[in-house]
CSV table of C-alpha atoms and ligand atoms in Angstrom, one decimal:
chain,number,residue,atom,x,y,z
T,1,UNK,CA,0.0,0.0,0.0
T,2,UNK,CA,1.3,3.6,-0.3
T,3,UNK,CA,0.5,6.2,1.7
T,4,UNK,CA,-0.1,9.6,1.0
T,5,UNK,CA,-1.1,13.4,3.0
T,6,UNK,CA,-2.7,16.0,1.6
T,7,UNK,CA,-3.3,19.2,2.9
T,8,UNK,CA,-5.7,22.0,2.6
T,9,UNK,CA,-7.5,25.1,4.8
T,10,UNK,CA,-10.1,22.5,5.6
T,11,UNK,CA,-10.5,18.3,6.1
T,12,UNK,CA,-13.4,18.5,3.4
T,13,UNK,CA,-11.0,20.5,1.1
T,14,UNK,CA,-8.1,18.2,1.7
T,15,UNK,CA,-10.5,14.7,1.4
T,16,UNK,CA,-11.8,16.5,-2.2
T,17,UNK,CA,-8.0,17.2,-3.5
T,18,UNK,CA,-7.4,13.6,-2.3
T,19,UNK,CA,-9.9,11.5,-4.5
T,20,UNK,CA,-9.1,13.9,-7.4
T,21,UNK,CA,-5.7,12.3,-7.6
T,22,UNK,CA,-6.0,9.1,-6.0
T,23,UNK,CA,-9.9,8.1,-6.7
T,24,UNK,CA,-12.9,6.6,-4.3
T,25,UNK,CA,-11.0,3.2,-4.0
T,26,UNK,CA,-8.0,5.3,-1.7
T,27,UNK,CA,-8.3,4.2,2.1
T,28,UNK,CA,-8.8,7.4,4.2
T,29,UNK,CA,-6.5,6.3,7.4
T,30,UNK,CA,-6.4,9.9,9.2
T,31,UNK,CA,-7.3,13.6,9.4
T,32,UNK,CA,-5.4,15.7,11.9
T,33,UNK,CA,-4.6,19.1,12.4
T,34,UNK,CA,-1.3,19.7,10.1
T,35,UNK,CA,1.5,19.4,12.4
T,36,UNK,CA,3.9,22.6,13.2
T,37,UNK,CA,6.4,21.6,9.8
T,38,UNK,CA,3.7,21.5,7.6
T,39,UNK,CA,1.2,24.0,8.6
T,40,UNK,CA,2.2,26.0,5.7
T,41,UNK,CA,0.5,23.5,3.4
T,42,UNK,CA,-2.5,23.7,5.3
T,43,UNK,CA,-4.1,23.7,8.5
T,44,UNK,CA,-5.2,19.8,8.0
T,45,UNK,CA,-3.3,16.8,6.9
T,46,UNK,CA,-5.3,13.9,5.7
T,47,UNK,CA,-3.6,10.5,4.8
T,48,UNK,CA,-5.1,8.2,2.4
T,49,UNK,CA,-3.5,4.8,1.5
T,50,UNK,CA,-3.5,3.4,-1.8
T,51,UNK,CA,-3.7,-0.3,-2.6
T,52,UNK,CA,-0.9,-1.5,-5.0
T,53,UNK,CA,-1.9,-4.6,-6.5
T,54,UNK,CA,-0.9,-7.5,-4.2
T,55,UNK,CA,2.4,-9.3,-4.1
T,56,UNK,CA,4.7,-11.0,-2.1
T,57,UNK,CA,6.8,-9.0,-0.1
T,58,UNK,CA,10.6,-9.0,-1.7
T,59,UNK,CA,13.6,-8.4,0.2
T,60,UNK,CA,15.3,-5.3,-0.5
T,61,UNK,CA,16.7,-4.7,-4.0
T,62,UNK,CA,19.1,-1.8,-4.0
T,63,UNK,CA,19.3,-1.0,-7.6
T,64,UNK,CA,15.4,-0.6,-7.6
T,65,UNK,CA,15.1,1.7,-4.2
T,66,UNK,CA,18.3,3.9,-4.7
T,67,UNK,CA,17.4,7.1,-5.3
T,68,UNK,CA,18.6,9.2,-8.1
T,69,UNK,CA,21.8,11.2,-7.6
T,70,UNK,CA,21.8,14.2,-5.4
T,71,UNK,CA,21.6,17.6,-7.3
T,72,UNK,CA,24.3,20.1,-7.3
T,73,UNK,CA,25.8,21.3,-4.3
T,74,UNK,CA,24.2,24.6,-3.9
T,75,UNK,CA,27.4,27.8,-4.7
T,76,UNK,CA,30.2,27.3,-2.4
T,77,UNK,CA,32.5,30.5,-1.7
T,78,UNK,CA,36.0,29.5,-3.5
T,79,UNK,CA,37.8,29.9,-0.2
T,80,UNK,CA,35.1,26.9,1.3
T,81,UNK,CA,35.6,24.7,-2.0
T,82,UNK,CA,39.5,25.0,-2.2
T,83,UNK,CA,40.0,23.6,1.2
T,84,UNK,CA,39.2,19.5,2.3
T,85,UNK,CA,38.0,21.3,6.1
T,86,UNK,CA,35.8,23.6,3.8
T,87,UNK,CA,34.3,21.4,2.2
T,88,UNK,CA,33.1,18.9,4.6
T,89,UNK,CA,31.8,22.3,7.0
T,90,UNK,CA,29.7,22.7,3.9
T,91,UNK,CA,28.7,18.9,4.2
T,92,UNK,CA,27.6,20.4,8.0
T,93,UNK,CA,29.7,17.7,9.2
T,94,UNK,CA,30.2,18.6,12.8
T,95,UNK,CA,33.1,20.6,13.5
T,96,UNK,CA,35.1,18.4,16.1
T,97,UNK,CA,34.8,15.4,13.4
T,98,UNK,CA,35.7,17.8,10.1
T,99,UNK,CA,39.1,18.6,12.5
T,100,UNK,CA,39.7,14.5,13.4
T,101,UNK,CA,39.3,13.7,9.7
T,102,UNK,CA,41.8,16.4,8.2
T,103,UNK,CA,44.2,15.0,10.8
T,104,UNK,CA,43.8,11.8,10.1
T,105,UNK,CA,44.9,12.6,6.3
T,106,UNK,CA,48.9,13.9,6.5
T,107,UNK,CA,49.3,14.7,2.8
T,108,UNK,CA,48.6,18.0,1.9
T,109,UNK,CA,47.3,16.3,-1.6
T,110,UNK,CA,44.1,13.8,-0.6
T,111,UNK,CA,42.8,12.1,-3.2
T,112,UNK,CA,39.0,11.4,-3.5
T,113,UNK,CA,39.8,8.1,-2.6
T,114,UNK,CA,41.6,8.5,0.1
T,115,UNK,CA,38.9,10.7,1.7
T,116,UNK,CA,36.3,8.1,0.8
T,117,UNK,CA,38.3,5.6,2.8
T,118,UNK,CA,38.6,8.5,5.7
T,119,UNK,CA,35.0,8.9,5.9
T,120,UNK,CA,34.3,5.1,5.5
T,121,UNK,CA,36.7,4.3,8.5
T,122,UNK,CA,34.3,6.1,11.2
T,123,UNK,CA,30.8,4.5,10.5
T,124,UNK,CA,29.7,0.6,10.9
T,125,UNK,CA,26.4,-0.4,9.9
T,126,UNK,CA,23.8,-3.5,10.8
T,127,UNK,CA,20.5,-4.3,9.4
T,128,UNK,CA,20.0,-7.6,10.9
T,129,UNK,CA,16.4,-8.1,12.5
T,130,UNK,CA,17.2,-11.0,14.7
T,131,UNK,CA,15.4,-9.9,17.9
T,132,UNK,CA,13.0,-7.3,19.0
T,133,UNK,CA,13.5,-3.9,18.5
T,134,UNK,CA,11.8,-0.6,19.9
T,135,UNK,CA,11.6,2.3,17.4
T,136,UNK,CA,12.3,5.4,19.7
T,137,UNK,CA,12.5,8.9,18.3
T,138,UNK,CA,11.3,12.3,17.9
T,139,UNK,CA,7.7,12.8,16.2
T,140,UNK,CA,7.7,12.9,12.9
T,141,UNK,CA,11.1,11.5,12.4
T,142,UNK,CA,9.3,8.4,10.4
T,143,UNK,CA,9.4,5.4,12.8
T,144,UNK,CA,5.6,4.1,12.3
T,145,UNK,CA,6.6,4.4,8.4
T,146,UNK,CA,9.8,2.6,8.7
T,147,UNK,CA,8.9,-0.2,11.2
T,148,UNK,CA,5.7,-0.9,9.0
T,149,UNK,CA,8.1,-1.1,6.0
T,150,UNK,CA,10.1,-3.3,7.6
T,151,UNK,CA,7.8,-5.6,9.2
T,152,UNK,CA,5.9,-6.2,5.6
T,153,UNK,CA,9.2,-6.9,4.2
T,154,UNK,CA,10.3,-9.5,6.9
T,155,UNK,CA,7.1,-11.2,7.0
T,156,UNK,CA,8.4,-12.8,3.9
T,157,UNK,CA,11.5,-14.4,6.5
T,158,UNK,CA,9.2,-15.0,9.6
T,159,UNK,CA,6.5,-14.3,11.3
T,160,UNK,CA,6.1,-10.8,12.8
T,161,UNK,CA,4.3,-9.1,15.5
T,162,UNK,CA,3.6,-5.0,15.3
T,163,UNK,CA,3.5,-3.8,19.0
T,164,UNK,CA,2.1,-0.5,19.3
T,165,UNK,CA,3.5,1.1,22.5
T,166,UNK,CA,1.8,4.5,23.2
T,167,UNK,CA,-0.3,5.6,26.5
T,168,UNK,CA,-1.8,8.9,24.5
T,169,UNK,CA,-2.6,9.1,20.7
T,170,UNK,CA,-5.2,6.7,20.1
T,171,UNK,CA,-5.5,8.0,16.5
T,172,UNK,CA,-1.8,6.9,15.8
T,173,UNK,CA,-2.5,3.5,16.9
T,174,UNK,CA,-6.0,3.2,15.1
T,175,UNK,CA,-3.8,4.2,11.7
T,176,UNK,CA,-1.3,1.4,12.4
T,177,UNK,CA,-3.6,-1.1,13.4
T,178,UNK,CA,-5.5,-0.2,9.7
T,179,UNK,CA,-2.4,-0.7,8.2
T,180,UNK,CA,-1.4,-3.9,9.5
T,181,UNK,CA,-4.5,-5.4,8.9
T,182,UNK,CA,-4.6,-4.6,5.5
T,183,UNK,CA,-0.5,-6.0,5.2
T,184,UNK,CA,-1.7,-9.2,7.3
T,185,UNK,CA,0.6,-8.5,10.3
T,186,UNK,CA,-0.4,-9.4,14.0
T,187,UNK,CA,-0.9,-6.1,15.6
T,188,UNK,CA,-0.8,-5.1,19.5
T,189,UNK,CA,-1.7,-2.3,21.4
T,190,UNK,CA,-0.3,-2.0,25.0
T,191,UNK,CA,-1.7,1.7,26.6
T,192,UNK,CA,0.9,0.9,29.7
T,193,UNK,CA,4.6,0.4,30.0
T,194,UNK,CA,3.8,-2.1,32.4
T,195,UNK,CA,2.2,-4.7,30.1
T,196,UNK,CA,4.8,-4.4,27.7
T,197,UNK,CA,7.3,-6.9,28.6
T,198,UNK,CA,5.0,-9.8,29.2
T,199,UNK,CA,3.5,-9.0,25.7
T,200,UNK,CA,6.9,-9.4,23.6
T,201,UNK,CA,7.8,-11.9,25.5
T,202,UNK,CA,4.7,-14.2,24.8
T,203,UNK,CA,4.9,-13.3,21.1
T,204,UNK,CA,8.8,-14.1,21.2
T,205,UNK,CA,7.9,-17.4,22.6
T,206,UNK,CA,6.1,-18.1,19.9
T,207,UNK,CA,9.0,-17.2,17.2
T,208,UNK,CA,7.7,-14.4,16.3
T,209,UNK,CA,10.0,-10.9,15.8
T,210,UNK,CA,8.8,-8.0,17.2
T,211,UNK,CA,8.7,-4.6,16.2
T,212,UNK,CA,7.6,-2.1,19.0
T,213,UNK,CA,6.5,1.6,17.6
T,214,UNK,CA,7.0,4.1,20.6
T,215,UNK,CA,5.4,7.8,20.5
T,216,UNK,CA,7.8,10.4,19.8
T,217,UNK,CA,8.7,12.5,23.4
T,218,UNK,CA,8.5,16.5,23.6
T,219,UNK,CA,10.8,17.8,26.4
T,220,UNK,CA,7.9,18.1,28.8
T,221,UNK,CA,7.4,14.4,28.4
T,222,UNK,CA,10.0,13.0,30.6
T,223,UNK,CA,7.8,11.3,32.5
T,224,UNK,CA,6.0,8.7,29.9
T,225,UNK,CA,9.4,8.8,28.4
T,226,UNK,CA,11.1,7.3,31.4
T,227,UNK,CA,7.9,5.0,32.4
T,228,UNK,CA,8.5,3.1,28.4
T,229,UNK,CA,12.3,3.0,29.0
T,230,UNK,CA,12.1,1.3,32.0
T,231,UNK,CA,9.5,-1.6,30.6
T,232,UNK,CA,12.6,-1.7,27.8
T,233,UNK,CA,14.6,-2.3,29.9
T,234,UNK,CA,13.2,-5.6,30.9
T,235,UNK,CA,13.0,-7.3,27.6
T,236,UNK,CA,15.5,-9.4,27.1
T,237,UNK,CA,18.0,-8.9,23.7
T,238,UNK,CA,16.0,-5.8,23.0
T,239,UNK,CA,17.4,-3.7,20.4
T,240,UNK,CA,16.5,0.6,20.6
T,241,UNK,CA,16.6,1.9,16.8
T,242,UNK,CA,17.0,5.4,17.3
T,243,UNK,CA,15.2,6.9,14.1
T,244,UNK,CA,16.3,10.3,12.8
T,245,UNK,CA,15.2,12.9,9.9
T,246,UNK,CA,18.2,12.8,7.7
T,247,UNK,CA,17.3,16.4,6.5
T,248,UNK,CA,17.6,17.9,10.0
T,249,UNK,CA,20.8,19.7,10.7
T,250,UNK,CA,23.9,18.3,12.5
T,251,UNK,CA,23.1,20.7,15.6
T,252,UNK,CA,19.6,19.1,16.2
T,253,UNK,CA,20.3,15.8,15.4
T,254,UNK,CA,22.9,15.8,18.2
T,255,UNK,CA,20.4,17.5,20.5
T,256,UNK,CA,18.0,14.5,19.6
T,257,UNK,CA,20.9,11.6,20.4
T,258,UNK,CA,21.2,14.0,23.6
T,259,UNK,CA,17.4,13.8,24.5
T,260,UNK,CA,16.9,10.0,23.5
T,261,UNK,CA,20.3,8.8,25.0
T,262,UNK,CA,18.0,7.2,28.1
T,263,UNK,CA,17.0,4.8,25.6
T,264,UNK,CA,20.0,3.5,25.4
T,265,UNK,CA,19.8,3.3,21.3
T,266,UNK,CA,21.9,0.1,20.0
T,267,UNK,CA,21.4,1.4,16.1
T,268,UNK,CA,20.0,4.4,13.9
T,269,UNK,CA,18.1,4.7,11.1
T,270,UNK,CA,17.6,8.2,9.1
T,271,UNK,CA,14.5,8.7,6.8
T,272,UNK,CA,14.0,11.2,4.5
T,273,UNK,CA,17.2,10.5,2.5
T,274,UNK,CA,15.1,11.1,-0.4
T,275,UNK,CA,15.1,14.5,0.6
T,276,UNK,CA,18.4,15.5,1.3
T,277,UNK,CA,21.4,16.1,-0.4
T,278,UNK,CA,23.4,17.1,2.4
T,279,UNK,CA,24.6,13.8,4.4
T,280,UNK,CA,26.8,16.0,7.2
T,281,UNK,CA,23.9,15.0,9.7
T,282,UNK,CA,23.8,11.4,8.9
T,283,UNK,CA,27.5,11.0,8.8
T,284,UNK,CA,28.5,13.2,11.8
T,285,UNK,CA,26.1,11.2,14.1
T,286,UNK,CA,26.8,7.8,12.9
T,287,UNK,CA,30.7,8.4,13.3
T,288,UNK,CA,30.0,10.4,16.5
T,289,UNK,CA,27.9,8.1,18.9
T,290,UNK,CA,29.7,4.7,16.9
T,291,UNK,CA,26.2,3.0,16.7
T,292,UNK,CA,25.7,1.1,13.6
T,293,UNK,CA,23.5,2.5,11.0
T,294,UNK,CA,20.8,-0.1,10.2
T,295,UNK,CA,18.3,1.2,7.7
T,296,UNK,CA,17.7,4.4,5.2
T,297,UNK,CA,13.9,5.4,4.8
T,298,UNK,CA,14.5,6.7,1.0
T,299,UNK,CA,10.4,7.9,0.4
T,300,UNK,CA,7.0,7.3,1.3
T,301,UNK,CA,6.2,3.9,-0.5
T,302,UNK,CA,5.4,1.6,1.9
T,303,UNK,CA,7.2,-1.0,1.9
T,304,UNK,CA,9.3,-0.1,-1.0
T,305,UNK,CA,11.2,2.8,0.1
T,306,UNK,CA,13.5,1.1,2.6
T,307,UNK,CA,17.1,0.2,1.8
T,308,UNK,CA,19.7,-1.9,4.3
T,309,UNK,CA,22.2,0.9,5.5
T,310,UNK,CA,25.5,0.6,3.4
T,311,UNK,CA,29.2,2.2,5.0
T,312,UNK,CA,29.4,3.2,0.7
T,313,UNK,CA,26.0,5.2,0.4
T,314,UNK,CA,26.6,7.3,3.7
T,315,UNK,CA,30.7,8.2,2.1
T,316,UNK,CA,29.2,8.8,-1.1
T,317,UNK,CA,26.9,10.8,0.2
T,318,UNK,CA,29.3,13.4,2.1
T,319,UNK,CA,31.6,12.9,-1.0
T,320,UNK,CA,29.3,12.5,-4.4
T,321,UNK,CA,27.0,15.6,-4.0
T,322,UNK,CA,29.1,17.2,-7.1
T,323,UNK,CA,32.1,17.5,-9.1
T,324,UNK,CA,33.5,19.9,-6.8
T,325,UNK,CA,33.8,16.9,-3.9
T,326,UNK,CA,36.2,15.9,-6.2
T,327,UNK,CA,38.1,19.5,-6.7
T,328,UNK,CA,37.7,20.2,-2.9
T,329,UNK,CA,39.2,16.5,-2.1
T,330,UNK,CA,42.0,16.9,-3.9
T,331,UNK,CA,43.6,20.0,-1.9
T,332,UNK,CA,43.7,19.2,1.6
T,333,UNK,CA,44.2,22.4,4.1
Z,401,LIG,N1,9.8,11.5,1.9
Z,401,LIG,C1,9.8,10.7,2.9
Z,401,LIG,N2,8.8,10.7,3.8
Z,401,LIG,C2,8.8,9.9,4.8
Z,401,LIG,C3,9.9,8.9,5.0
Z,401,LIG,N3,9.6,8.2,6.2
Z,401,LIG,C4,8.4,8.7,6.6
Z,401,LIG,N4,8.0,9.7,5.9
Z,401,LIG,C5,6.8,10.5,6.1
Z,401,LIG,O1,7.0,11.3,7.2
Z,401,LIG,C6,5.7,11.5,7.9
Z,401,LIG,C7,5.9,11.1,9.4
Z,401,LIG,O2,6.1,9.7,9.4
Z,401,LIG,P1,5.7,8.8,10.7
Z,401,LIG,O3,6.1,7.4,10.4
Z,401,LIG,O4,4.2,9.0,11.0
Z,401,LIG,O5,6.6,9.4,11.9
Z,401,LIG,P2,6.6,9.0,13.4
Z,401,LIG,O6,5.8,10.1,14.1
Z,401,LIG,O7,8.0,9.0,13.8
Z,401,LIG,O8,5.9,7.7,13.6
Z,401,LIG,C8,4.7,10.7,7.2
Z,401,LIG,O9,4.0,11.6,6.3
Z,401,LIG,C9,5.5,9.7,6.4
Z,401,LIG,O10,4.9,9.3,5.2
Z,401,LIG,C10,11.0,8.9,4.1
Z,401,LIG,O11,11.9,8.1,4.1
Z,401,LIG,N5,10.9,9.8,3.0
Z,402,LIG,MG1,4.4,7.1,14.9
């Protein structure tokens, strides 16, 4: 199925722009108040989901979900694009790490391949789903999209359960419980942290994987924040996935490892890729906290937009947004 928002001044307005392009057969699955992001759009969002004609889930297939190359890098000032530290800055790869990576290069000449290998050296990556694992981020950042993506795609391997963890938004766990059932997935709902354990470990026991889907937590929500953490805490092998916008900038995407360290995250995953051609965020977190990327939410196809994490794609990335990677590569300092 893919899933799509429109927006408009009105729900009515929205719904009516909606069937124009997608026709009476398109699911309605939410209206909501636009969030803060998008309110320029419109004051409502409604989400319809489309069926695609049915077939078997496939495991990922690069060549089919890459996206196309990134556009130009936007001007640079000559002084920026003559120098390897100016470059990556303009990547908004954090400053401490743009520092550590022209030191780790001696020659004043680096060649592009020699940066690759520079920027390669920092990140490790994992996409294995061999246990349960929590999505935990901030709202928005796509885990509902990318756990659902994933869990249609496993079901192929083994069975799966969808646990939707969340003491507050009913409406988000209505929309998730519609979407399993129209994938076939087994879906629960747990309102408390308390019940949590005992549920994964009763679907665990009966080889299924789990995929849990937490809320995203404001700042004033330490509370609920630490209450889920804690019932984490007690399943055992429990992987935390934290789950970033790849198009946020470096500064906020450090604040967000800073607000969802409690979790404890074991991996990331970035979504949005489609939209980005800067990778300074991704790279600069992924070589910052160590955790191994797992998976890259490239669009909103569900479950087609999904692609395994790959050391290569995050270097290329930082390095192939234009020719002048390869002009700024090749005079270090
Ligand atoms: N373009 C694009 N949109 C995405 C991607 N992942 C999620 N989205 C959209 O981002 C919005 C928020 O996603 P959602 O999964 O509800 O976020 P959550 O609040 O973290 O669960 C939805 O409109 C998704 O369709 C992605 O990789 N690319
Ligand atoms: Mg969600």
């Amino acid at each position: 199925m893919r899933i799509k928002s429109y927006f408009s001044a009105t729900v009515e307005a929205a719904v009516s722009k909606a069937r124009q392009e997608l026709g009476d057969d398109a699911l309605l699955l939410n209206a909501r108040p636009s969030p803060d992001e998008a309110l320029h759009l419109g004051a409502y969002e409604v989400v319809f989901g489309v069926e695609t004609p049915v077939v078997p889930p496939t495991p990922p297939r690069l060549e089919r979900t890459m996206p196309p190359p990134p556009p130009p890098l936007p001007d640079v000032g000559p002084e920026e694009a003559d120098s390897l530290a100016g470059f990556l800055a303009q990547q908004d790869i954090f400053p401490a790490l743009v520092h550590a990576i022209e030191s780790s290069l001696d020659d004043d000449m680096v060649t592009e391949q020699q940066l690759s290998r520079a920027l390669a050296r920092r990140l490790n990556v994992s996409s294995t789903l061999d246990g349960p694992m929590a999505f935990v981020g901030p709202p928005g950042s796509g885990k509902t999209t990318l756990l659902v993506k994933l869990a249609i795609r496993e079901s192929a391997e083994q069975p799966v359960t969808v646990v939707c963890a969340d003491s507050q938004r009913i409406a988000a766990s209505e929309q998730l419980r519609t979407l399993c059932s129209i994938a076939g997935l087994t879906f629960e709902f747990v309102g408390q942290p308390e019940g949590l354990p005992a549920l994964v470990e009763a679907h665990q026991e009966a080889g299924r994987l789990v995929l849990i889907d937490l809320p995203g937590f404001g700042p004033s929500e330490l509370g609920p924040a630490r209450s889920w953490q804690a019932a984490l805490t007690k399943i055992s092998s429990l992987t935390p996935v934290l789950t970033l916008t790849a198009t946020a900038r470096t500064a906020d995407l450090r604040l967000m490892v800073g607000r969802y360290q409690i979790f404890q995250p074991q991996r990331l995953a970035f979504t949005h890729v489609d939209e980005t051609s800067v990778w300074g965020g991704v790279y600069s977190v992924a070589a910052e906290t160590g955790w191994p990327v797992a998976w890259l939410g490239t669009g909103q196809s569900i479950p087609e937009d999904v692609e395994p994490a790959s050391v290569r794609r995050i270097a290329d990335g930082v390095m192939g947004i234009s020719g002048k990677a390869r002009a700024a590569a090749a005079t270090a300092g």
